[in-house]
Amino acid sequence: MVRSKREAKKQYAFETGLSRRDFIVRSGALGLLLSVKPELSWGSEEGFSLTTRPKGFDVINRAIIESVQQHLFPDDGDGPSAKELNAYRYLLWAMEDPDNRADEDRQFILQGAAWLEDWADTQTGRSFLVLSWDEQEALLQEIAKSRAGENWLSLLLYYLIEALMLDPLYGGNPDEIGWRWLEHQPGFPRPVPGKSYLDF
Amino acid sequence: MGLAAKGEAQAPQQFEVCIVGSGAGAGPIAYELAKAGIKVVVLEKGDWYTEQDFVKDEQLPRHRVFRSQFDEERHVLELPDGEGGWRRETTAQFWGGNIVGGASNFMSGYFHRLKPSDFRLASTFGPIPGANTVDWPISYEELEPYYAKVEQIVGVSGRVVKHPRLEPRSTRDYPFPPTAEHPIAARFDNACQTLKLHPLPMARAILSRPFKQRLSCEYSGYCGSYGCHSGAKGSSRAALLNDAVASGNCRIITRAKVYRLNSDAQGRVSSADYFDASGKSRRIVANIFVVACYAIESARLLLASTGEKHPKGIGNRHDQLGKNLHCCAGGTGHGVFKLDKLPLETAKGLKQRGPFFNRALQDWYVIDDKTAFDKPVKGGTLDFVFDPPAPTSEANALKWQEGNLLWGTPLKQKLKAHFTQSRDFKFEVFCDWLTNDDCYVTLDDEEQDKWGQPVARVRAGFHPHDLKVAQYLVDRGVEVMKAMGADEAWGNVFSDPTANLVAGGCRFGKDPQTSVLNPDCRVHDCDNLYVTDGSFMPNGGSVTPTLTIYANAFRVADKLLERLTKD
C-alpha cells in the first residue's frame, strides 16, 4: 500500500506504464507511520469494515480530505480543480474496489487524515480546517518531509489523477473535463455500464 | 494424488488430438487439423471473450483483467543480486493472457521474420564462452513457406522493400497493404536517409482491409496491451480458432487448467488431467497431445508429468527440460519533441493518435564494426513504435520531481506541458538473449498455485555479451532520434527478463542428449506428445517471436496431418 519513490521498471511497449501500481513497497503503512513519527498517536485504531464505513469517512474526515485534495489540485485558473474533477466522490468509490481494499488504502487514507489533524493541533493548537490556505499549505509541505506524510499525499494524488484521467464512467473526469484540458484523445469504443473493468 | 483420483472416477472424454493452451502455438494446430476433419479439443485456462468485450479502457490492463491474478497464480523469479548470488521474488508478470487466444490478443503484432543466420547462429558467428548457442535442426528454407502461410491466413500487412538484410521470400509482397501511417514516419524516413540507413515499413499482424469475418483496423490508437475490437489484430482467437470451431471439429473447453499429463507403461501420453471451473479434476483421453501454454508453463507441465517411463518428467531423460530458456535482450529509447517549437501544422500532425509509426531498422542485424567488436557479431532490430496509451499511469509518474512529491499548480503545469506541448516517440531494441546455464525453469519447492500445484521457478540469468550488443543498438537509436530533431533523446539497456517474450525451455534438435524435442517438435522419447509454442526455439532471433511461433506451429500441423492421414 505504501509507495516509495522507486521508479517503475520500464520495458517494452506491452508492459510499459500499464501496471496499476508504480510505487509499491511491501510494508504496513501503520507500522511505517509509527516508525517515522513515533511521538504521534491518532486515537482509536479501530478496524475499518463495511459497517464502520460511514463513520470512517465522516463529515470531519471528508472536509479534511477535500481540503487537502484542493491543495493538491487547486482552482488556479488553468485546468480543473480537484472539486471539479469530483475527486472526493471518486475516492470514495475507489475505496470499494477489491484491489484497493486488499491494499488497505481506505485505512491508510483515514489514518493520514487523523494524523494531519493531530499534527495541526500539535503545531498550531487549531484544527486543520480552520487554518488559512497558506497555513494549511505549510503544514502539508512539512508532512511531506516525512516518508509517511509523503506516502499519504502521494496516495491521495494517485486517486486524484485517476479522477483526472480515467473514463468518466468511473465517476471522475466529468464531461471529460480532464481529457479536454490535457487534449487527451480516448480510444473507442469506450467502456459503458456493464463493460467496466469490474464486470469481467 | 487425491484430486487426480477424483478425475479417474469421471468418464473421460475422448478426442483424436488434445491441445493444451490456445495462443499462437496452439491456434495453427487446431485450425489445420479441424479443417481436415480431425476431432480436436483445446483446453484453455481462461475465459472466451469476443470483440464486443474489448472496450478501450485503461482500467482493463491496469487491473490485469484478462491475465492471471497474483494471489491465484504466480511464478518464483530468481534474478542476479549483483553480488554473484540470486534474489528470489514472486511475480505475476509472466502471465500474458488468461483468455482464449492467449497473449496474442494483446500483442502489438510486429511480424518480422527470422533471418537465415538465426537458424545457424553457432556456425555463422562461432561460439561465445558461457553461451549455449546451437544451430537449428531445420533451415530458414524449410520454414519459409510457413511464414508465407501465416502472412496470408493470419493476415499480415506491410510492404516489402529491398534492403541489405532482407531475408529470402517466396512471395513478392505482403498479402495486405500497410496500415495507415503516422506523419512521424516521413520524418523518420528523411532522418534515416541522411544517416544512410534503410528505413523499413514494419509488417504488422493487423488487417488493413477486411478479411473473412474480420473487420479492418479502426485506428483507435489503443492496440498493443489492449484487445482488438474490430478483429483486425491477428490473434489466435480471431484469426484461427473461430474458423476451427466453425468447422464443427474443434471444441474449446474454457476454464480448464491442465495440471498433469498421464503416461502409460510404454511412455506414451494417455490422458490429460485438468481442473474445471469448480476446481474438480477432469480427464481428457486422446491419441495425440500438443502442449502450447507459453514457454515457462509448458516446461512446468512436462516437469510435473512424471510417470513410470518418465521419472523426472516427460522429455527430461537427459535433464534438458526447462533448460536454455531465453527472453529478448535489448533496451528502449525515447525521443521527445517539443511541439511549441514546431510549425502549427507539423505539431498537429505529431499529436495525432491512431495511425501507426510502423518503422524498423535492421541495418545492424549483424554488427560489423571493429571499433566496437573485434569480429562481426549478431546484432538486432530497432522498432520505432508508440507506447500503448496509459494516460493515468503516465500522469501519475509525473508527480515526482527529483525524488520529491510535486503538487498544486507546479504539478498541473507539468501535466499540461507533458500532454499538450510535447510528444514522446519510442524505439525498442530486440537482440538475442544468449542461452546459458543460468536461465531455466524448474518446479518450486515451496510456492503453490490456487489448485495446490507447485509453481514454476524461473532463474533468469543473462550473458554480459547481450548488454554490449544492446548498448550498441540503443546508441544507434538515440542517434536516429536526434537526427529526427528530437529535443531530448535517451535510451537504456536492460537485463531483466522480458515477461511477454519468453521462449525456449524445450529446445528442438537432432540429438536427444542435448534437446527435448526432435525436429518435428515431438518429445524425443514420447511418441505422441508435441510442444508447439515458443519453447522449441534454440534462440529467439532478434525480433519478437510470435510470427515464428505461428509459422512453426503450421509446420508441425503439416507433420501431424501427414501422420494422422497415414495412420
PDB file of N, CA and C in Angstrom, chain B residues 182-230:
ATOM      1  N   HIS B 182       1.475   7.167 -39.432  1.00  0.00           N
ATOM      2  CA  HIS B 182       1.527   8.431 -38.707  1.00  0.00           C
ATOM      3  C   HIS B 182       2.497   9.382 -39.422  1.00  0.00           C
ATOM      4  N   PRO B 183       2.230  10.696 -39.351  1.00  0.00           N
ATOM      5  CA  PRO B 183       3.131  11.649 -40.025  1.00  0.00           C
ATOM      6  C   PRO B 183       4.590  11.552 -39.568  1.00  0.00           C
ATOM      7  N   ILE B 184       4.823  11.031 -38.367  1.00  0.00           N
ATOM      8  CA  ILE B 184       6.208  10.938 -37.886  1.00  0.00           C
ATOM      9  C   ILE B 184       7.040   9.992 -38.762  1.00  0.00           C
ATOM     10  N   ALA B 185       6.366   9.061 -39.449  1.00  0.00           N
ATOM     11  CA  ALA B 185       7.088   8.085 -40.269  1.00  0.00           C
ATOM     12  C   ALA B 185       7.890   8.787 -41.367  1.00  0.00           C
ATOM     13  N   ALA B 186       7.302   9.824 -41.962  1.00  0.00           N
ATOM     14  CA  ALA B 186       8.006  10.537 -43.039  1.00  0.00           C
ATOM     15  C   ALA B 186       9.250  11.238 -42.473  1.00  0.00           C
ATOM     16  N   ARG B 187       9.111  11.770 -41.285  1.00  0.00           N
ATOM     17  CA  ARG B 187      10.244  12.436 -40.630  1.00  0.00           C
ATOM     18  C   ARG B 187      11.362  11.427 -40.348  1.00  0.00           C
ATOM     19  N   PHE B 188      10.934  10.244 -39.942  1.00  0.00           N
ATOM     20  CA  PHE B 188      11.875   9.157 -39.669  1.00  0.00           C
ATOM     21  C   PHE B 188      12.626   8.771 -40.951  1.00  0.00           C
ATOM     22  N   ASP B 189      11.870   8.602 -42.044  1.00  0.00           N
ATOM     23  CA  ASP B 189      12.496   8.202 -43.311  1.00  0.00           C
ATOM     24  C   ASP B 189      13.543   9.224 -43.744  1.00  0.00           C
ATOM     25  N   ASN B 190      13.210  10.494 -43.624  1.00  0.00           N
ATOM     26  CA  ASN B 190      14.169  11.541 -44.018  1.00  0.00           C
ATOM     27  C   ASN B 190      15.431  11.470 -43.173  1.00  0.00           C
ATOM     28  N   ALA B 191      15.240  11.294 -41.857  1.00  0.00           N
ATOM     29  CA  ALA B 191      16.404  11.235 -40.961  1.00  0.00           C
ATOM     30  C   ALA B 191      17.280  10.041 -41.313  1.00  0.00           C
ATOM     31  N   CYS B 192      16.657   8.909 -41.587  1.00  0.00           N
ATOM     32  CA  CYS B 192      17.431   7.700 -41.905  1.00  0.00           C
ATOM     33  C   CYS B 192      18.194   7.867 -43.212  1.00  0.00           C
ATOM     34  N   GLN B 193      17.566   8.543 -44.173  1.00  0.00           N
ATOM     35  CA  GLN B 193      18.275   8.753 -45.435  1.00  0.00           C
ATOM     36  C   GLN B 193      19.506   9.630 -45.217  1.00  0.00           C
ATOM     37  N   THR B 194      19.378  10.622 -44.363  1.00  0.00           N
ATOM     38  CA  THR B 194      20.534  11.470 -44.036  1.00  0.00           C
ATOM     39  C   THR B 194      21.647  10.634 -43.409  1.00  0.00           C
ATOM     40  N   LEU B 195      21.260   9.674 -42.599  1.00  0.00           N
ATOM     41  CA  LEU B 195      22.246   8.828 -41.916  1.00  0.00           C
ATOM     42  C   LEU B 195      22.673   7.630 -42.762  1.00  0.00           C
ATOM     43  N   LYS B 196      22.181   7.573 -43.997  1.00  0.00           N
ATOM     44  CA  LYS B 196      22.470   6.461 -44.927  1.00  0.00           C
ATOM     45  C   LYS B 196      22.014   5.110 -44.361  1.00  0.00           C
ATOM     46  N   LEU B 197      20.874   5.118 -43.733  1.00  0.00           N
ATOM     47  CA  LEU B 197      20.276   3.883 -43.218  1.00  0.00           C
ATOM     48  C   LEU B 197      19.112   3.470 -44.106  1.00  0.00           C
ATOM     49  N   HIS B 198      18.571   2.315 -43.826  1.00  0.00           N
ATOM     50  CA  HIS B 198      17.485   1.765 -44.649  1.00  0.00           C
ATOM     51  C   HIS B 198      16.209   1.651 -43.829  1.00  0.00           C
ATOM     52  N   PRO B 199      15.376   2.698 -43.821  1.00  0.00           N
ATOM     53  CA  PRO B 199      14.135   2.628 -43.045  1.00  0.00           C
ATOM     54  C   PRO B 199      13.178   1.596 -43.636  1.00  0.00           C
ATOM     55  N   LEU B 200      12.643   0.737 -42.797  1.00  0.00           N
ATOM     56  CA  LEU B 200      11.773  -0.335 -43.279  1.00  0.00           C
ATOM     57  C   LEU B 200      10.356  -0.141 -42.769  1.00  0.00           C
ATOM     58  N   PRO B 201       9.376  -0.258 -43.660  1.00  0.00           N
ATOM     59  CA  PRO B 201       7.998  -0.308 -43.164  1.00  0.00           C
ATOM     60  C   PRO B 201       7.845  -1.609 -42.389  1.00  0.00           C
ATOM     61  N   MET B 202       7.209  -1.563 -41.270  1.00  0.00           N
ATOM     62  CA  MET B 202       7.141  -2.760 -40.423  1.00  0.00           C
ATOM     63  C   MET B 202       5.907  -3.577 -40.752  1.00  0.00           C
ATOM     64  N   ALA B 203       6.126  -4.881 -40.908  1.00  0.00           N
ATOM     65  CA  ALA B 203       4.988  -5.772 -41.127  1.00  0.00           C
ATOM     66  C   ALA B 203       4.224  -5.925 -39.820  1.00  0.00           C
ATOM     67  N   ARG B 204       2.914  -5.868 -39.904  1.00  0.00           N
ATOM     68  CA  ARG B 204       2.087  -5.982 -38.694  1.00  0.00           C
ATOM     69  C   ARG B 204       1.008  -7.038 -38.901  1.00  0.00           C
ATOM     70  N   ALA B 205       0.710  -7.745 -37.821  1.00  0.00           N
ATOM     71  CA  ALA B 205      -0.401  -8.717 -37.870  1.00  0.00           C
ATOM     72  C   ALA B 205      -1.710  -7.972 -37.626  1.00  0.00           C
ATOM     73  N   ILE B 206      -1.930  -6.958 -38.452  1.00  0.00           N
ATOM     74  CA  ILE B 206      -3.129  -6.116 -38.321  1.00  0.00           C
ATOM     75  C   ILE B 206      -3.711  -5.925 -39.716  1.00  0.00           C
ATOM     76  N   LEU B 207      -4.973  -6.237 -39.871  1.00  0.00           N
ATOM     77  CA  LEU B 207      -5.593  -6.149 -41.196  1.00  0.00           C
ATOM     78  C   LEU B 207      -5.796  -4.688 -41.601  1.00  0.00           C
ATOM     79  N   SER B 208      -5.347  -4.377 -42.804  1.00  0.00           N
ATOM     80  CA  SER B 208      -5.612  -3.044 -43.356  1.00  0.00           C
ATOM     81  C   SER B 208      -6.866  -3.073 -44.226  1.00  0.00           C
ATOM     82  N   ARG B 209      -7.340  -4.291 -44.515  1.00  0.00           N
ATOM     83  CA  ARG B 209      -8.595  -4.466 -45.255  1.00  0.00           C
ATOM     84  C   ARG B 209      -9.377  -5.595 -44.596  1.00  0.00           C
ATOM     85  N   PRO B 210     -10.721  -5.569 -44.680  1.00  0.00           N
ATOM     86  CA  PRO B 210     -11.479  -6.671 -44.072  1.00  0.00           C
ATOM     87  C   PRO B 210     -11.072  -8.016 -44.689  1.00  0.00           C
ATOM     88  N   PHE B 211     -11.169  -9.050 -43.905  1.00  0.00           N
ATOM     89  CA  PHE B 211     -10.752 -10.382 -44.372  1.00  0.00           C
ATOM     90  C   PHE B 211     -11.632 -11.415 -43.685  1.00  0.00           C
ATOM     91  N   LYS B 212     -12.347 -12.187 -44.456  1.00  0.00           N
ATOM     92  CA  LYS B 212     -13.327 -13.141 -43.924  1.00  0.00           C
ATOM     93  C   LYS B 212     -14.264 -12.420 -42.936  1.00  0.00           C
ATOM     94  N   GLN B 213     -14.427 -12.961 -41.766  1.00  0.00           N
ATOM     95  CA  GLN B 213     -15.392 -12.310 -40.853  1.00  0.00           C
ATOM     96  C   GLN B 213     -14.774 -11.152 -40.073  1.00  0.00           C
ATOM     97  N   ARG B 214     -13.501 -10.884 -40.305  1.00  0.00           N
ATOM     98  CA  ARG B 214     -12.802  -9.859 -39.524  1.00  0.00           C
ATOM     99  C   ARG B 214     -12.825  -8.498 -40.223  1.00  0.00           C
ATOM    100  N   LEU B 215     -13.033  -7.448 -39.441  1.00  0.00           N
ATOM    101  CA  LEU B 215     -13.010  -6.096 -39.987  1.00  0.00           C
ATOM    102  C   LEU B 215     -11.568  -5.600 -40.030  1.00  0.00           C
ATOM    103  N   SER B 216     -11.355  -4.528 -40.764  1.00  0.00           N
ATOM    104  CA  SER B 216     -10.009  -3.956 -40.785  1.00  0.00           C
ATOM    105  C   SER B 216      -9.824  -3.032 -39.578  1.00  0.00           C
ATOM    106  N   CYS B 217      -8.604  -2.555 -39.417  1.00  0.00           N
ATOM    107  CA  CYS B 217      -8.246  -1.754 -38.236  1.00  0.00           C
ATOM    108  C   CYS B 217      -9.111  -0.501 -38.124  1.00  0.00           C
ATOM    109  N   GLU B 218      -9.497  -0.183 -36.905  1.00  0.00           N
ATOM    110  CA  GLU B 218     -10.311   1.017 -36.651  1.00  0.00           C
ATOM    111  C   GLU B 218      -9.473   2.214 -36.219  1.00  0.00           C
ATOM    112  N   TYR B 219      -8.164   2.012 -36.042  1.00  0.00           N
ATOM    113  CA  TYR B 219      -7.233   3.097 -35.698  1.00  0.00           C
ATOM    114  C   TYR B 219      -7.649   3.872 -34.449  1.00  0.00           C
ATOM    115  N   SER B 220      -7.983   3.138 -33.428  1.00  0.00           N
ATOM    116  CA  SER B 220      -8.335   3.823 -32.179  1.00  0.00           C
ATOM    117  C   SER B 220      -7.075   4.268 -31.445  1.00  0.00           C
ATOM    118  N   GLY B 221      -5.933   3.722 -31.841  1.00  0.00           N
ATOM    119  CA  GLY B 221      -4.687   4.064 -31.153  1.00  0.00           C
ATOM    120  C   GLY B 221      -4.453   3.229 -29.902  1.00  0.00           C
ATOM    121  N   TYR B 222      -5.406   2.408 -29.549  1.00  0.00           N
ATOM    122  CA  TYR B 222      -5.274   1.543 -28.372  1.00  0.00           C
ATOM    123  C   TYR B 222      -5.072   0.114 -28.876  1.00  0.00           C
ATOM    124  N   CYS B 223      -3.832  -0.229 -29.200  1.00  0.00           N
ATOM    125  CA  CYS B 223      -3.573  -1.506 -29.881  1.00  0.00           C
ATOM    126  C   CYS B 223      -2.824  -2.470 -28.961  1.00  0.00           C
ATOM    127  N   GLY B 224      -1.482  -2.335 -28.891  1.00  0.00           N
ATOM    128  CA  GLY B 224      -0.712  -3.212 -28.010  1.00  0.00           C
ATOM    129  C   GLY B 224      -1.202  -3.094 -26.575  1.00  0.00           C
ATOM    130  N   SER B 225      -1.280  -4.204 -25.874  1.00  0.00           N
ATOM    131  CA  SER B 225      -1.790  -4.311 -24.499  1.00  0.00           C
ATOM    132  C   SER B 225      -3.308  -4.318 -24.417  1.00  0.00           C
ATOM    133  N   TYR B 226      -3.979  -3.916 -25.485  1.00  0.00           N
ATOM    134  CA  TYR B 226      -5.444  -3.897 -25.486  1.00  0.00           C
ATOM    135  C   TYR B 226      -5.967  -4.972 -26.441  1.00  0.00           C
ATOM    136  N   GLY B 227      -7.124  -5.535 -26.116  1.00  0.00           N
ATOM    137  CA  GLY B 227      -7.772  -6.457 -27.033  1.00  0.00           C
ATOM    138  C   GLY B 227      -8.307  -5.686 -28.225  1.00  0.00           C
ATOM    139  N   CYS B 228      -8.424  -6.372 -29.376  1.00  0.00           N
ATOM    140  CA  CYS B 228      -8.813  -5.688 -30.612  1.00  0.00           C
ATOM    141  C   CYS B 228     -10.324  -5.772 -30.809  1.00  0.00           C
ATOM    142  N   HIS B 229     -10.929  -4.612 -30.998  1.00  0.00           N
ATOM    143  CA  HIS B 229     -12.386  -4.548 -31.108  1.00  0.00           C
ATOM    144  C   HIS B 229     -12.894  -4.893 -32.500  1.00  0.00           C
ATOM    145  N   SER B 230     -12.062  -4.700 -33.528  1.00  0.00           N
ATOM    146  CA  SER B 230     -12.543  -4.938 -34.897  1.00  0.00           C
ATOM    147  C   SER B 230     -12.234  -6.356 -35.370  1.00  0.00           C
TER     148      SER B 230
END
